Coordinates of C-alpha atoms in Angstrom, one line a residue:
M1 CA 102.2 63.4 22.1
T2 CA 105.8 63.7 20.8
K3 CA 106.2 66.3 18.1
E4 CA 108.5 65.7 15.1
W5 CA 110.9 68.4 13.9
G6 CA 112.9 68.5 10.7
L7 CA 116.0 70.5 9.8
Y8 CA 115.3 74.1 8.9
I9 CA 116.9 74.8 5.6
D10 CA 116.0 77.4 2.9
G11 CA 112.9 78.5 4.8
A12 CA 111.3 75.1 5.3
Y13 CA 111.5 72.0 7.4
R14 CA 112.9 68.9 5.8
P15 CA 114.2 65.5 7.0
A16 CA 117.8 64.7 7.2
I17 CA 119.4 63.2 4.1
S18 CA 120.2 60.1 6.0
G19 CA 116.7 59.8 7.4
K20 CA 118.1 59.6 10.9
T21 CA 116.5 61.2 14.0
F22 CA 117.2 61.6 17.7
T23 CA 115.0 62.3 20.7
V24 CA 114.9 65.2 23.1
E25 CA 113.9 64.5 26.7
N26 CA 112.5 66.5 29.5
P27 CA 115.0 66.6 32.3
K28 CA 112.3 66.8 35.0
N29 CA 111.2 63.3 34.4
G30 CA 113.0 61.8 31.4
D31 CA 109.9 61.9 29.1
I32 CA 110.5 62.3 25.4
I33 CA 109.2 65.6 24.2
A34 CA 110.3 65.6 20.6
T35 CA 111.9 63.6 17.8
V36 CA 114.3 65.7 15.7
A37 CA 116.0 65.1 12.3
E38 CA 119.7 64.3 12.9
G39 CA 121.8 66.3 10.5
D40 CA 125.3 65.4 9.4
A41 CA 127.9 66.6 6.9
A42 CA 125.6 66.2 3.9
D43 CA 122.9 68.3 5.6
I44 CA 125.5 71.0 6.5
D45 CA 126.5 71.2 2.9
A46 CA 122.8 71.6 1.9
A47 CA 122.4 74.4 4.4
L48 CA 125.6 76.1 3.2
D49 CA 124.2 75.9 -0.4
A50 CA 121.1 77.6 0.8
A51 CA 123.0 80.3 2.7
E52 CA 125.3 81.0 -0.3
R53 CA 122.3 81.4 -2.6
A54 CA 120.6 83.8 -0.2
F55 CA 123.7 85.9 0.5
D56 CA 123.4 88.4 -2.4
A57 CA 119.8 89.2 -1.8
W58 CA 120.2 89.8 2.0
S59 CA 123.6 91.6 1.8
S60 CA 122.3 93.9 -0.9
L61 CA 119.6 95.3 1.3
S62 CA 120.4 98.6 3.0
G63 CA 121.0 98.7 6.7
A64 CA 117.7 100.5 7.1
E65 CA 115.8 97.7 5.3
R66 CA 117.5 95.0 7.4
G67 CA 116.8 97.1 10.5
D68 CA 113.1 97.3 9.7
I69 CA 112.9 93.5 9.3
M70 CA 114.7 93.1 12.7
H71 CA 112.3 95.4 14.4
R72 CA 109.4 93.3 13.0
A73 CA 111.2 90.2 14.3
A74 CA 111.3 91.7 17.8
E75 CA 107.5 92.2 17.8
I76 CA 106.8 88.7 16.5
L77 CA 109.2 87.2 19.1
R78 CA 107.5 89.2 21.8
Q79 CA 104.1 87.8 20.8
R80 CA 105.4 84.2 20.8
L81 CA 107.2 84.4 24.1
P82 CA 104.7 82.3 26.1
E83 CA 105.2 79.4 23.7
L84 CA 108.9 79.7 23.6
V85 CA 109.2 79.9 27.4
T86 CA 107.3 76.7 27.9
I87 CA 109.4 74.8 25.3
E88 CA 112.6 76.1 26.7
I89 CA 111.7 74.9 30.1
D90 CA 110.8 71.5 28.8
Q91 CA 114.1 71.2 27.0
I92 CA 116.5 72.2 29.7
G93 CA 114.6 72.2 33.0
R94 CA 115.2 75.7 34.0
A95 CA 112.6 77.2 36.4
R96 CA 109.8 79.2 34.8
R97 CA 110.4 82.2 37.1
E98 CA 113.9 82.4 35.5
M99 CA 113.1 81.5 31.9
T100 CA 110.2 83.9 31.6
V101 CA 112.4 86.8 32.7
Q102 CA 115.3 85.8 30.5
L103 CA 113.4 85.3 27.3
A104 CA 111.4 88.5 27.8
R105 CA 114.6 90.4 27.1
L106 CA 115.4 88.9 23.8
P107 CA 113.5 91.4 21.7
E108 CA 115.9 94.0 22.9
W109 CA 118.7 92.4 20.9
F110 CA 116.7 92.6 17.7
S111 CA 115.7 96.3 18.4
Y112 CA 119.3 97.3 19.3
F113 CA 121.0 95.7 16.4
G114 CA 118.2 96.8 14.0
A115 CA 119.1 100.3 15.1
V116 CA 122.8 99.6 14.6
A117 CA 122.1 98.3 11.1
R118 CA 120.2 101.5 10.3
T119 CA 122.7 104.0 11.8
H120 CA 126.2 102.5 11.6
E121 CA 128.5 104.9 9.8
D122 CA 131.5 104.2 7.6
T123 CA 134.6 106.3 7.9
V124 CA 136.6 108.9 5.9
P125 CA 140.2 108.6 7.1
P126 CA 142.6 111.4 6.3
F127 CA 144.7 110.8 3.2
A128 CA 147.5 113.1 1.9
G129 CA 147.0 114.8 -1.5
N130 CA 144.0 115.4 -3.7
Y131 CA 142.2 112.1 -2.8
L132 CA 139.0 111.0 -1.3
N133 CA 139.6 108.1 1.1
Y134 CA 136.7 106.1 2.6
T135 CA 136.0 102.7 4.1
R136 CA 133.0 100.4 3.9
R137 CA 132.1 97.7 6.3
V138 CA 130.8 94.8 4.2
P139 CA 129.5 91.4 5.5
L140 CA 131.7 88.4 5.7
G141 CA 129.5 86.0 3.8
V142 CA 128.2 82.7 5.3
V143 CA 128.9 82.3 9.0
G144 CA 128.5 79.3 11.3
H145 CA 127.0 79.4 14.8
V146 CA 127.6 76.5 17.3
T147 CA 125.3 77.0 20.3
P148 CA 125.0 75.3 23.7
W149 CA 122.1 73.8 25.7
N150 CA 122.2 76.0 28.8
H151 CA 120.7 79.2 27.3
P152 CA 119.5 77.9 23.9
L153 CA 117.7 81.0 22.7
L154 CA 119.6 83.7 24.5
I155 CA 123.0 82.7 23.4
L156 CA 121.7 81.9 19.9
T157 CA 120.2 85.4 19.7
K158 CA 123.5 87.0 20.8
K159 CA 125.2 85.5 17.8
V160 CA 122.5 85.5 15.1
V161 CA 121.2 89.1 15.5
P162 CA 124.5 91.0 15.0
S163 CA 125.4 88.7 12.1
L164 CA 122.0 89.3 10.5
A165 CA 122.3 93.0 11.0
A166 CA 125.6 93.1 9.3
G167 CA 124.2 91.3 6.2
N168 CA 125.5 87.8 6.6
T169 CA 123.7 84.5 6.1
M170 CA 124.2 81.6 8.4
V171 CA 124.1 78.0 9.4
V172 CA 123.3 77.1 13.0
K173 CA 124.3 73.9 14.8
P174 CA 122.3 73.9 18.1
S175 CA 122.9 71.5 20.9
E176 CA 121.3 68.1 20.5
L177 CA 119.8 68.6 24.0
A178 CA 117.9 71.8 23.1
P179 CA 117.3 72.2 19.4
I180 CA 113.6 73.1 19.3
T181 CA 113.6 76.9 20.0
P182 CA 116.5 77.5 17.5
L183 CA 114.3 75.9 14.9
L184 CA 111.3 78.0 15.9
L185 CA 113.4 81.1 15.5
G186 CA 113.5 80.3 11.8
E187 CA 109.7 80.7 11.7
I188 CA 109.9 84.0 13.5
L189 CA 112.5 85.4 11.1
K190 CA 110.7 84.2 8.0
E191 CA 107.4 85.9 9.2
A192 CA 109.4 89.1 9.8
G193 CA 110.6 89.1 6.2
V194 CA 114.0 87.5 6.3
P195 CA 114.5 85.7 2.9
D196 CA 114.6 82.0 2.8
G197 CA 118.1 80.6 3.1
V198 CA 119.4 83.4 5.3
Y199 CA 118.9 81.5 8.5
N200 CA 119.4 77.7 8.5
V201 CA 119.4 75.2 11.4
V202 CA 120.9 71.8 11.3
P203 CA 120.4 69.9 14.6
G204 CA 122.8 67.0 15.1
F205 CA 125.9 66.0 17.1
G206 CA 129.2 67.6 17.5
A207 CA 131.3 64.8 16.0
T208 CA 129.3 65.0 12.7
A209 CA 127.3 68.1 12.0
G210 CA 129.4 70.3 14.3
L211 CA 132.7 69.0 12.9
A212 CA 131.4 69.5 9.3
L213 CA 130.4 73.1 10.0
T214 CA 133.5 74.2 11.9
T215 CA 135.9 72.7 9.4
S216 CA 134.2 73.9 6.3
T217 CA 136.2 76.2 4.0
R218 CA 132.8 77.8 2.8
V219 CA 132.3 79.5 6.2
R220 CA 133.9 82.9 6.8
K221 CA 133.4 83.0 10.6
I222 CA 132.7 80.4 13.3
D223 CA 131.1 81.7 16.5
L224 CA 131.0 79.0 19.2
T225 CA 129.9 78.9 22.8
G226 CA 131.1 75.8 24.6
G227 CA 133.8 74.2 26.6
T228 CA 137.4 75.4 26.4
E229 CA 138.8 72.2 24.9
T230 CA 136.2 72.3 22.2
G231 CA 137.0 75.9 21.6
K232 CA 140.7 75.1 21.1
R233 CA 139.9 72.5 18.5
V234 CA 137.5 74.7 16.6
A235 CA 139.9 77.7 16.7
A236 CA 142.7 75.4 15.3
A237 CA 140.5 74.3 12.5
A238 CA 139.4 77.8 11.7
G239 CA 143.0 79.0 11.7
A240 CA 143.9 76.4 9.2
N241 CA 141.2 77.7 6.9
L242 CA 142.0 81.4 7.6
V243 CA 138.4 81.7 9.0
K244 CA 137.6 84.2 11.7
V245 CA 136.6 82.7 15.0
A246 CA 134.8 83.9 18.1
A247 CA 134.6 81.6 21.1
E248 CA 132.9 82.1 24.5
L249 CA 134.3 79.3 26.6
G250 CA 134.7 78.2 30.2
G251 CA 134.7 80.2 33.3
K252 CA 135.3 80.1 37.1
A253 CA 133.7 83.3 38.2
A254 CA 134.4 84.7 41.7
L255 CA 132.4 86.9 43.9
I256 CA 134.7 89.1 46.1
A257 CA 132.9 90.2 49.2
F258 CA 134.6 92.8 51.4
E259 CA 134.0 93.4 55.1
D260 CA 132.1 96.6 54.6
M261 CA 129.3 94.8 52.7
D262 CA 126.0 93.9 54.4
I263 CA 126.1 90.2 55.2
D264 CA 122.6 89.5 54.1
R265 CA 123.3 91.2 50.8
V266 CA 126.4 89.0 50.3
V267 CA 124.4 85.9 51.0
S268 CA 121.6 86.9 48.6
A269 CA 124.2 87.8 45.9
T270 CA 125.9 84.4 46.3
L271 CA 122.6 82.5 46.0
F272 CA 121.8 84.4 42.9
A273 CA 125.2 84.2 41.3
S274 CA 125.9 80.5 42.2
F275 CA 122.6 78.7 41.9
I276 CA 120.6 80.5 39.2
A277 CA 120.0 78.1 36.2
T278 CA 121.0 75.3 38.6
G279 CA 124.6 76.7 38.2
Q280 CA 124.6 75.7 34.5
T281 CA 126.0 79.0 33.2
C282 CA 129.5 80.1 32.2
V283 CA 129.5 83.0 34.6
Q284 CA 128.2 81.0 37.6
G285 CA 129.6 82.2 40.8
S286 CA 131.6 79.2 41.6
R287 CA 133.9 80.8 44.2
L288 CA 132.9 83.1 47.0
L289 CA 135.9 85.0 48.2
V290 CA 134.9 86.6 51.5
H291 CA 136.8 88.7 54.0
R292 CA 137.8 86.6 57.0
S293 CA 136.1 89.0 59.4
I294 CA 132.7 88.2 58.1
H295 CA 133.4 84.7 56.7
D296 CA 131.8 82.6 59.5
E297 CA 128.6 84.6 59.6
V298 CA 128.3 84.6 55.8
V299 CA 128.7 80.8 55.7
K300 CA 126.1 80.3 58.5
R301 CA 123.4 82.4 56.8
L302 CA 124.3 81.0 53.3
V303 CA 123.7 77.4 54.5
E304 CA 120.4 78.5 56.2
R305 CA 119.2 80.2 53.0
A306 CA 120.3 77.4 50.7
G307 CA 118.3 74.9 52.8
K308 CA 115.1 76.9 52.0
I309 CA 115.4 76.8 48.2
Q310 CA 112.4 75.0 46.6
L311 CA 113.3 72.3 44.1
G312 CA 110.5 71.0 41.9
D313 CA 108.7 71.0 38.6
P314 CA 110.3 73.8 36.6
Q315 CA 107.0 74.6 35.0
D316 CA 105.6 75.5 38.4
E317 CA 105.8 79.2 39.3
A318 CA 106.6 78.3 42.9
T319 CA 109.7 76.3 41.9
Q320 CA 113.0 78.1 42.6
L321 CA 115.4 75.5 41.3
G322 CA 114.8 72.9 38.5
P323 CA 116.7 69.8 37.5
M324 CA 120.0 69.7 35.7
V325 CA 119.8 69.3 32.0
S326 CA 120.8 65.6 31.7
A327 CA 121.9 62.6 33.7
R328 CA 125.4 63.1 32.3
Q329 CA 125.6 66.6 33.6
R330 CA 124.3 65.6 37.1
E331 CA 126.9 62.8 37.2
T332 CA 129.6 65.4 36.4
V333 CA 128.5 67.5 39.3
E334 CA 128.3 64.6 41.6
R335 CA 131.8 63.5 40.6
Y336 CA 133.2 66.9 41.5
I337 CA 131.3 66.8 44.8
R338 CA 133.1 63.5 45.6
I339 CA 136.4 65.1 44.5
G340 CA 135.7 68.0 46.9
I341 CA 134.9 65.7 49.8
E342 CA 138.1 63.7 49.2
E343 CA 140.4 66.7 48.8
D344 CA 142.3 67.3 52.0
G345 CA 140.6 69.9 54.1
A346 CA 137.5 70.8 52.2
T347 CA 134.1 70.5 54.0
L348 CA 130.8 69.9 52.3
A349 CA 128.7 72.3 54.4
F350 CA 125.5 71.8 52.6
G351 CA 123.8 69.9 49.8
G352 CA 125.2 67.9 46.9
T353 CA 122.7 65.1 47.3
R354 CA 119.7 64.0 45.3
P355 CA 116.3 65.1 46.7
Q356 CA 114.0 62.3 47.8
G357 CA 110.3 61.9 46.9
K358 CA 108.1 60.8 44.1
A359 CA 108.1 64.3 42.6
F360 CA 111.8 63.9 41.8
D361 CA 111.7 60.3 40.4
G362 CA 113.1 60.1 36.9
G363 CA 114.4 63.7 36.9
Y364 CA 118.0 65.0 37.2
Y365 CA 117.6 66.9 40.4
I366 CA 120.3 67.7 42.9
H367 CA 120.5 70.0 45.9
P368 CA 122.9 72.9 45.5
A369 CA 126.2 72.4 47.2
I370 CA 128.3 74.7 49.5
F371 CA 132.0 73.8 50.2
T372 CA 133.9 75.5 53.0
D373 CA 137.6 75.2 54.1
V374 CA 138.5 75.4 50.5
T375 CA 142.0 76.5 49.4
P376 CA 142.5 78.2 46.0
Q377 CA 144.5 75.4 44.4
M378 CA 141.9 72.6 45.1
R379 CA 140.4 71.1 42.0
I380 CA 136.9 72.3 43.0
A381 CA 138.3 75.8 43.1
Q382 CA 140.1 75.6 39.8
E383 CA 138.1 73.5 37.4
E384 CA 134.8 74.4 35.8
I385 CA 132.0 72.2 37.3
F386 CA 129.0 73.7 35.5
G387 CA 126.6 73.1 38.3
A388 CA 125.2 74.6 41.5
V389 CA 128.4 74.3 43.6
V390 CA 130.1 77.2 45.3
C391 CA 133.4 77.1 47.1
V392 CA 133.8 79.6 50.0
I393 CA 137.4 80.9 50.4
P394 CA 138.4 83.4 53.0
F395 CA 140.9 86.3 52.4
D396 CA 142.6 88.9 54.6
T397 CA 143.7 91.6 52.2
E398 CA 142.6 93.3 49.0
E399 CA 145.8 92.0 47.3
E400 CA 145.1 88.5 48.4
A401 CA 141.6 88.6 47.0
I402 CA 142.8 89.8 43.7
A403 CA 145.4 87.1 43.5
I404 CA 142.9 84.4 44.3
A405 CA 140.3 85.7 41.8
N406 CA 142.9 85.8 39.1
G407 CA 144.4 82.5 40.0
T408 CA 142.7 80.3 37.5
E409 CA 143.2 79.7 33.8
F410 CA 139.8 81.4 33.2
G411 CA 139.0 85.0 32.9
L412 CA 135.3 85.4 32.0
A413 CA 133.5 87.2 34.8
T414 CA 134.0 88.5 38.4
S415 CA 131.8 90.5 40.8
I416 CA 133.0 92.8 43.5
W417 CA 130.9 93.5 46.6
T418 CA 131.8 96.6 48.6
R419 CA 130.5 100.1 49.6
D420 CA 134.0 101.6 49.0
V421 CA 133.7 103.1 45.5
A422 CA 137.5 103.7 45.1
R423 CA 138.3 100.2 46.2
A424 CA 135.7 98.8 43.8
H425 CA 137.2 100.4 40.8
R426 CA 140.8 99.8 42.0
V427 CA 140.1 96.1 42.3
A428 CA 138.2 95.9 39.0
H429 CA 141.2 97.4 37.1
K430 CA 143.4 94.6 38.5
L431 CA 141.2 91.7 37.6
Q432 CA 141.9 89.5 34.6
S433 CA 138.3 89.4 33.7
G434 CA 136.4 90.3 30.6
I435 CA 133.2 91.1 32.5
T436 CA 133.3 92.7 35.9
W437 CA 130.2 93.6 37.9
I438 CA 130.3 95.9 41.0
N439 CA 127.6 95.0 43.5
D440 CA 125.8 92.8 41.0
H441 CA 126.1 89.6 39.0
H442 CA 124.7 88.0 35.8
R443 CA 123.7 91.3 34.2
I444 CA 123.8 91.7 30.5
D445 CA 122.7 94.2 27.8
P446 CA 122.7 94.0 24.0
A447 CA 124.9 97.1 23.9
S448 CA 127.5 95.9 26.4
P449 CA 130.4 93.7 25.1
W450 CA 130.5 90.2 26.5
G451 CA 133.5 87.9 26.5
G452 CA 136.5 86.6 28.4
F453 CA 140.2 86.9 28.9
K454 CA 142.7 84.0 29.0
M455 CA 141.2 80.5 28.4
S456 CA 137.6 81.9 28.6
G457 CA 137.6 82.7 24.9
L458 CA 138.2 85.0 21.9
G459 CA 136.1 87.9 20.5
R460 CA 133.0 89.6 22.0
E461 CA 129.3 89.3 21.8
N462 CA 127.0 92.3 22.1
G463 CA 127.7 95.9 21.3
L464 CA 129.1 97.7 18.3
V465 CA 132.2 95.4 18.5
A466 CA 130.1 92.4 17.8
Y467 CA 128.5 94.0 14.8
E468 CA 131.9 95.0 13.4
E469 CA 133.3 91.6 14.0
Y470 CA 130.7 90.3 11.5
T471 CA 132.1 92.6 8.9
Q472 CA 135.3 93.2 7.0
I473 CA 136.6 96.6 6.0
Q474 CA 137.0 97.6 2.4
N475 CA 139.1 100.7 1.8
I476 CA 138.4 102.8 -1.3
I477 CA 140.9 105.5 -2.5
V478 CA 139.7 107.9 -5.1
N479 CA 142.1 110.2 -7.1
L480 CA 140.2 113.5 -7.5
S481 CA 142.7 115.1 -9.9
D482 CA 142.2 115.2 -13.6
A483 CA 146.0 115.7 -14.1
Q484 CA 147.6 113.1 -16.3
F485 CA 150.0 110.8 -14.5
D486 CA 152.8 109.0 -16.2
W487 CA 155.3 107.3 -13.9
Y488 CA 157.7 106.6 -16.8
A489 CA 157.6 109.9 -18.5
D490 CA 160.9 111.7 -18.6
D491 CA 159.4 115.1 -18.0
G492 CA 161.4 116.2 -14.9
Q493 CA 158.2 116.3 -12.8
P494 CA 158.3 114.8 -9.3
K495 CA 156.6 111.5 -9.0
R496 CA 154.6 110.0 -6.2
Y497 CA 154.8 106.3 -5.7
S498 CA 152.8 105.8 -2.5

């Protein structure tokens, strides 16, 4: 039975003002799993009204009080994880073995930023003379979050939690492909004690609800995760309104595997980096840069291992790779596979085809793809595909590997694979990459800043920097002297102007 969901505004579900709805489908078979209210500009305004009304009450709480609420939210979230995991799988098709592990970590964000809210200290900068000079970090006001479909609850959590901790209220525009768990987060926050109107969710489409939120002069910050072109448009609109913007955008992550690394470890690392989440992640290992001396053996074993990956029903614990999120996304990947085949020199060494069998009928499945004989300037090595496609590129020297890794417009993430500690750090310091892993990939922590260089975005999620970016600094200067001051008195006394 298909469930109906409303917009979540002012602590309650409600229909869209227009009465419109849209459907959410299960990518494993195309079945409709939900009907959701379709918000537009009028609903965004209603959500902003609620957020503005709630701001004084939420922002006036002490950091300790907000921290206590967030710790309660962590416990409630932990209790509801089984339900959330199942819904998340039905929305986006990610394998249960992945989704269970990912969502199990979300309470950490609430616990960490709850502690930050409780303990974050203001400053007392030096100031000449008989003065007390101190700063306060105060919330921005109402903020807007535009979140994607690939990690609906994880990416939402990375935005919502630091903004809540800092005392802001918010309006969320989730992806139309995966709006259910963002709506459910409202229930969790309300049960934890977050006042009505602090957290509002308006599902809808980018051209209507998304546009209304990102161009509103009532929003003091926009935090977006999405494609680079969308990020540029949102940043331009925010700039016109003098609104802060954070944008986590595209990527073309590389794994750099040096000759001293165990070959089986390189292969395992590549499978994990490149194919987890069916490749639908901004830090997907889309390029394997491998030293020429081990290239052929790595490719041989990589193809062998890829052929053993189990595609199937993402709700099944035995499934290792689920479907892509939509027909459109699979068609995009298939188009790039055709581009790769047609580019002069590239070889499709494995995959890139749709699996056969009744179990895959109606779903958006595709075998992961491995390209060899790829040169760095080919389109498949330059453009973000957002699917389980990896391009294997050989290199001969450390300098060449660095040049290839840096040789795209993106700069989100890179991983380095070597036993040479000095080389690992030397290479890391030369990478134009906001996130660099050494002998690992895809790792994240609520305390660790997350974001990219170049066209991969602006600002950072996670860590103290994320909390502080949801605040503004107020400087208060107190004259401690009782001496009378008269600038215009002709008394022969020295005057201080600044």
